[in-house]
Coordinates of C-alpha atoms and ligand atoms in Angstrom, one line a residue:
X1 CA 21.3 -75.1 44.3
X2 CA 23.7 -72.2 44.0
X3 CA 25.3 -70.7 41.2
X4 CA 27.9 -72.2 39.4
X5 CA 29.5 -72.9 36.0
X6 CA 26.4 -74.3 33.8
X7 CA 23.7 -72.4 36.1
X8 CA 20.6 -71.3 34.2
X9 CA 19.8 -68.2 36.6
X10 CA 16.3 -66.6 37.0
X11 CA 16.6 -62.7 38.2
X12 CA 15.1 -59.5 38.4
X13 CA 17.4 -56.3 38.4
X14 CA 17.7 -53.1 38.3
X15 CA 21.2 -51.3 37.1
X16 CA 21.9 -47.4 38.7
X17 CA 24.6 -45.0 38.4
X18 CA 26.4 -43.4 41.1
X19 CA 23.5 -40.8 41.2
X20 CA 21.1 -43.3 42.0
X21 CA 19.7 -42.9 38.7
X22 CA 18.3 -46.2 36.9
X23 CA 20.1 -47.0 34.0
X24 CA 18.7 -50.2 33.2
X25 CA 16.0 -52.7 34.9
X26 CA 14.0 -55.6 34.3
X27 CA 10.8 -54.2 36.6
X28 CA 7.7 -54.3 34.3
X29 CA 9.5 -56.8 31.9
X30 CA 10.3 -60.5 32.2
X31 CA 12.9 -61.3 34.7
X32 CA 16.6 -61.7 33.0
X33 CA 17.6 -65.6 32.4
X34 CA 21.3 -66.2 31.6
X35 CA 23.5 -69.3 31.7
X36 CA 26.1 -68.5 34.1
X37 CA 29.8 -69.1 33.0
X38 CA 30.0 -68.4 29.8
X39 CA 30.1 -64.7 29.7
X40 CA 26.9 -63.8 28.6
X41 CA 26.9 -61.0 32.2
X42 CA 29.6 -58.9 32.7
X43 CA 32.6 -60.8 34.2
X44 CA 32.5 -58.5 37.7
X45 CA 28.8 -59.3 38.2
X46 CA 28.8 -63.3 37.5
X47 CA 31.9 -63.2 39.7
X48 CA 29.5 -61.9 42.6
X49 CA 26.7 -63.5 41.5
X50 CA 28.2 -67.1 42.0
X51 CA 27.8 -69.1 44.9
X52 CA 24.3 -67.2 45.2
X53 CA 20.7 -69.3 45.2
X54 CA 17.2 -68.3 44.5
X55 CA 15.7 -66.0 47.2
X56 CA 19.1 -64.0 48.1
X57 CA 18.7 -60.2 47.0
X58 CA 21.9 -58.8 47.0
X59 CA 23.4 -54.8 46.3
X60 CA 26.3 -55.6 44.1
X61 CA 28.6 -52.5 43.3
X62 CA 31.1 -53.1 40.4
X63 CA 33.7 -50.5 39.5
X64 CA 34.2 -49.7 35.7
X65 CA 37.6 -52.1 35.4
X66 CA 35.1 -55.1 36.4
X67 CA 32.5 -53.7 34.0
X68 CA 32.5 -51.6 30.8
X69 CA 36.5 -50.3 31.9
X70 CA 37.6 -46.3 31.8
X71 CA 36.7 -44.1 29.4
X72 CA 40.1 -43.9 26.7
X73 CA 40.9 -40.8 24.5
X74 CA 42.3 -42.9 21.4
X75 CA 39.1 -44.4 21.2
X76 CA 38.0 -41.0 20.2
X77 CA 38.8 -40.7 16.3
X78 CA 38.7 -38.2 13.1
X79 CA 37.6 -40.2 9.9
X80 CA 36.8 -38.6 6.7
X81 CA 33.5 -37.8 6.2
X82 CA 33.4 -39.3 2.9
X83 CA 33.5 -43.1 4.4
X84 CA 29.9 -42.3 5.3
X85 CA 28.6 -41.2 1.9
X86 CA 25.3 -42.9 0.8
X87 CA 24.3 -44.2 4.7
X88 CA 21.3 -41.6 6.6
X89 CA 22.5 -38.2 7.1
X90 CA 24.9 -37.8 10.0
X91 CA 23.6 -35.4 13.3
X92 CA 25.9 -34.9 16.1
X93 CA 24.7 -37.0 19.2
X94 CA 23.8 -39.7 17.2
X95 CA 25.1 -43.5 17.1
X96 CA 26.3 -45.4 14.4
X97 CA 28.0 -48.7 13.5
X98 CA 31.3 -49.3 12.1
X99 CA 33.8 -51.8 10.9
X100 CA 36.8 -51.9 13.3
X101 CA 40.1 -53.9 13.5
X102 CA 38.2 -55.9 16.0
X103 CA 34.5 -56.1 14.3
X104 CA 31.0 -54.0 14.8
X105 CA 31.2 -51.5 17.1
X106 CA 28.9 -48.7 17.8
X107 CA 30.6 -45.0 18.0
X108 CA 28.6 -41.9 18.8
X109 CA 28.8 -38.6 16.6
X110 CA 30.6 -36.0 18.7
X111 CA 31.1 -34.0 16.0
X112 CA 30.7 -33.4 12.2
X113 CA 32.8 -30.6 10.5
X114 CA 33.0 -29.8 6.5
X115 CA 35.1 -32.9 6.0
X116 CA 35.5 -34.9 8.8
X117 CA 33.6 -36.8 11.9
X118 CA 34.6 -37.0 15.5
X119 CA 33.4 -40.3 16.3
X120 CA 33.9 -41.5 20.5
X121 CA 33.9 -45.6 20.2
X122 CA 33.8 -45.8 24.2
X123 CA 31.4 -47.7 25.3
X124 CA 28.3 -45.9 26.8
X125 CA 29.1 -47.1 30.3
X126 CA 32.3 -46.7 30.5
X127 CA 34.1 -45.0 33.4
X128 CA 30.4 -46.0 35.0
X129 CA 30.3 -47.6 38.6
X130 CA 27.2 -50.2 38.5
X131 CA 25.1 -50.6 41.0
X132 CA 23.1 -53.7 40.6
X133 CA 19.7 -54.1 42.8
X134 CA 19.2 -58.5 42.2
X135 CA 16.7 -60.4 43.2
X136 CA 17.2 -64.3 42.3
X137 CA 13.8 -66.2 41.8
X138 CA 15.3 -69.4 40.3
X139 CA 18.7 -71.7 39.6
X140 CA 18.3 -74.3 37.8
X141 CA 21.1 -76.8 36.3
X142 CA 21.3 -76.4 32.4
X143 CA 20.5 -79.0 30.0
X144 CA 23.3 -80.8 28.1
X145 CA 21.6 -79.0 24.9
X146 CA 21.4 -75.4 26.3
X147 CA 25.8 -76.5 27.2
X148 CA 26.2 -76.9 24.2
X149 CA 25.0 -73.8 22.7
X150 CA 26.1 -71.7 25.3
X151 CA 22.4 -70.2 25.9
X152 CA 19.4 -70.8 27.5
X153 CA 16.2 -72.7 25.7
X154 CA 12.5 -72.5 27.1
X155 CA 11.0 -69.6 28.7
X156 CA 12.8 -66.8 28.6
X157 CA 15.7 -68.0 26.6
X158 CA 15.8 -68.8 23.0
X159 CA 13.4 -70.3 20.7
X160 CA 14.3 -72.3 17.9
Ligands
ZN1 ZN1 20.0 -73.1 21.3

């Protein structure tokens, strides 16, 4: 079968930058299973992704607008430094996880000065081309259960 809405998808990947450098891959771990359609993959890969069956290896490129989008300077912020009292001690270059308008996100320390932190909430890949290496070992149709809570059960998925 190909891939469709409701697919539970068996793949091994491997995620590169422009540079050819790997970024992210599955090699040496258990191959990535997803239920297709319900955004749990970026939208630009399930989009090329779909139609695919088990066996196809495909190069997929995906420019940052179809992945983590362009890098955006008001999503670099000064706060007070005194909204982090009594959390670890702050270092430059390191990540930490705030309350937004829009819930958890995780903003890098670009800066730390007397009183206040320059904190960059862009996402690490942003402004990033993908370059996806996939190799499909299985599609399988996904069980009325897994529909209904919008993830896979069984090996590789959840347990519970
Ligand atoms: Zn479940």
């Amino acid at each position: 079968m190909t891939i469709a809405k409701e697919s539970v998808v068996t793949m091994n990947y491997t995620l590169k930058n422009n540079e050819g450098e790997i970024i992210d891959t599955s090699e040496g771990r258990e191959p990535l299973v997803y239920l297709h359609g319900v955004g749990a993959l970026i939208q630009g890969l399930e989009n090329e992704l779909a139609g695919k069956s088990a066996g196809d290896k495909s190069q997929i490129v995906i420019t940052p607008e179809n992945a983590y989008g362009t890098r955006r300077d008001d999503l670099v912020r000064v706060v007070s430094k005194d909204g982090f009292q009594g959390e670890e001690e702050l270092t430059e270059g390191m990540r930490v996880q705030l309350d937004t308008e829009h819930g958890p996100a995780i903003a890098l320390v670009v800066k730390i000065d007397e009183a206040e932190v320059t904190l960059d909430l862009n996402h690490l890949l942003a402004d990033m081309t993908l370059h996806f290496d996939v190799d499909i070992t299985a599609v399988r149709a996904a069980t009325a259960e897994e529909i209904a809570h919008g993830h896979v059960h069984g090996e590789g998925g959840h347990h519970h």
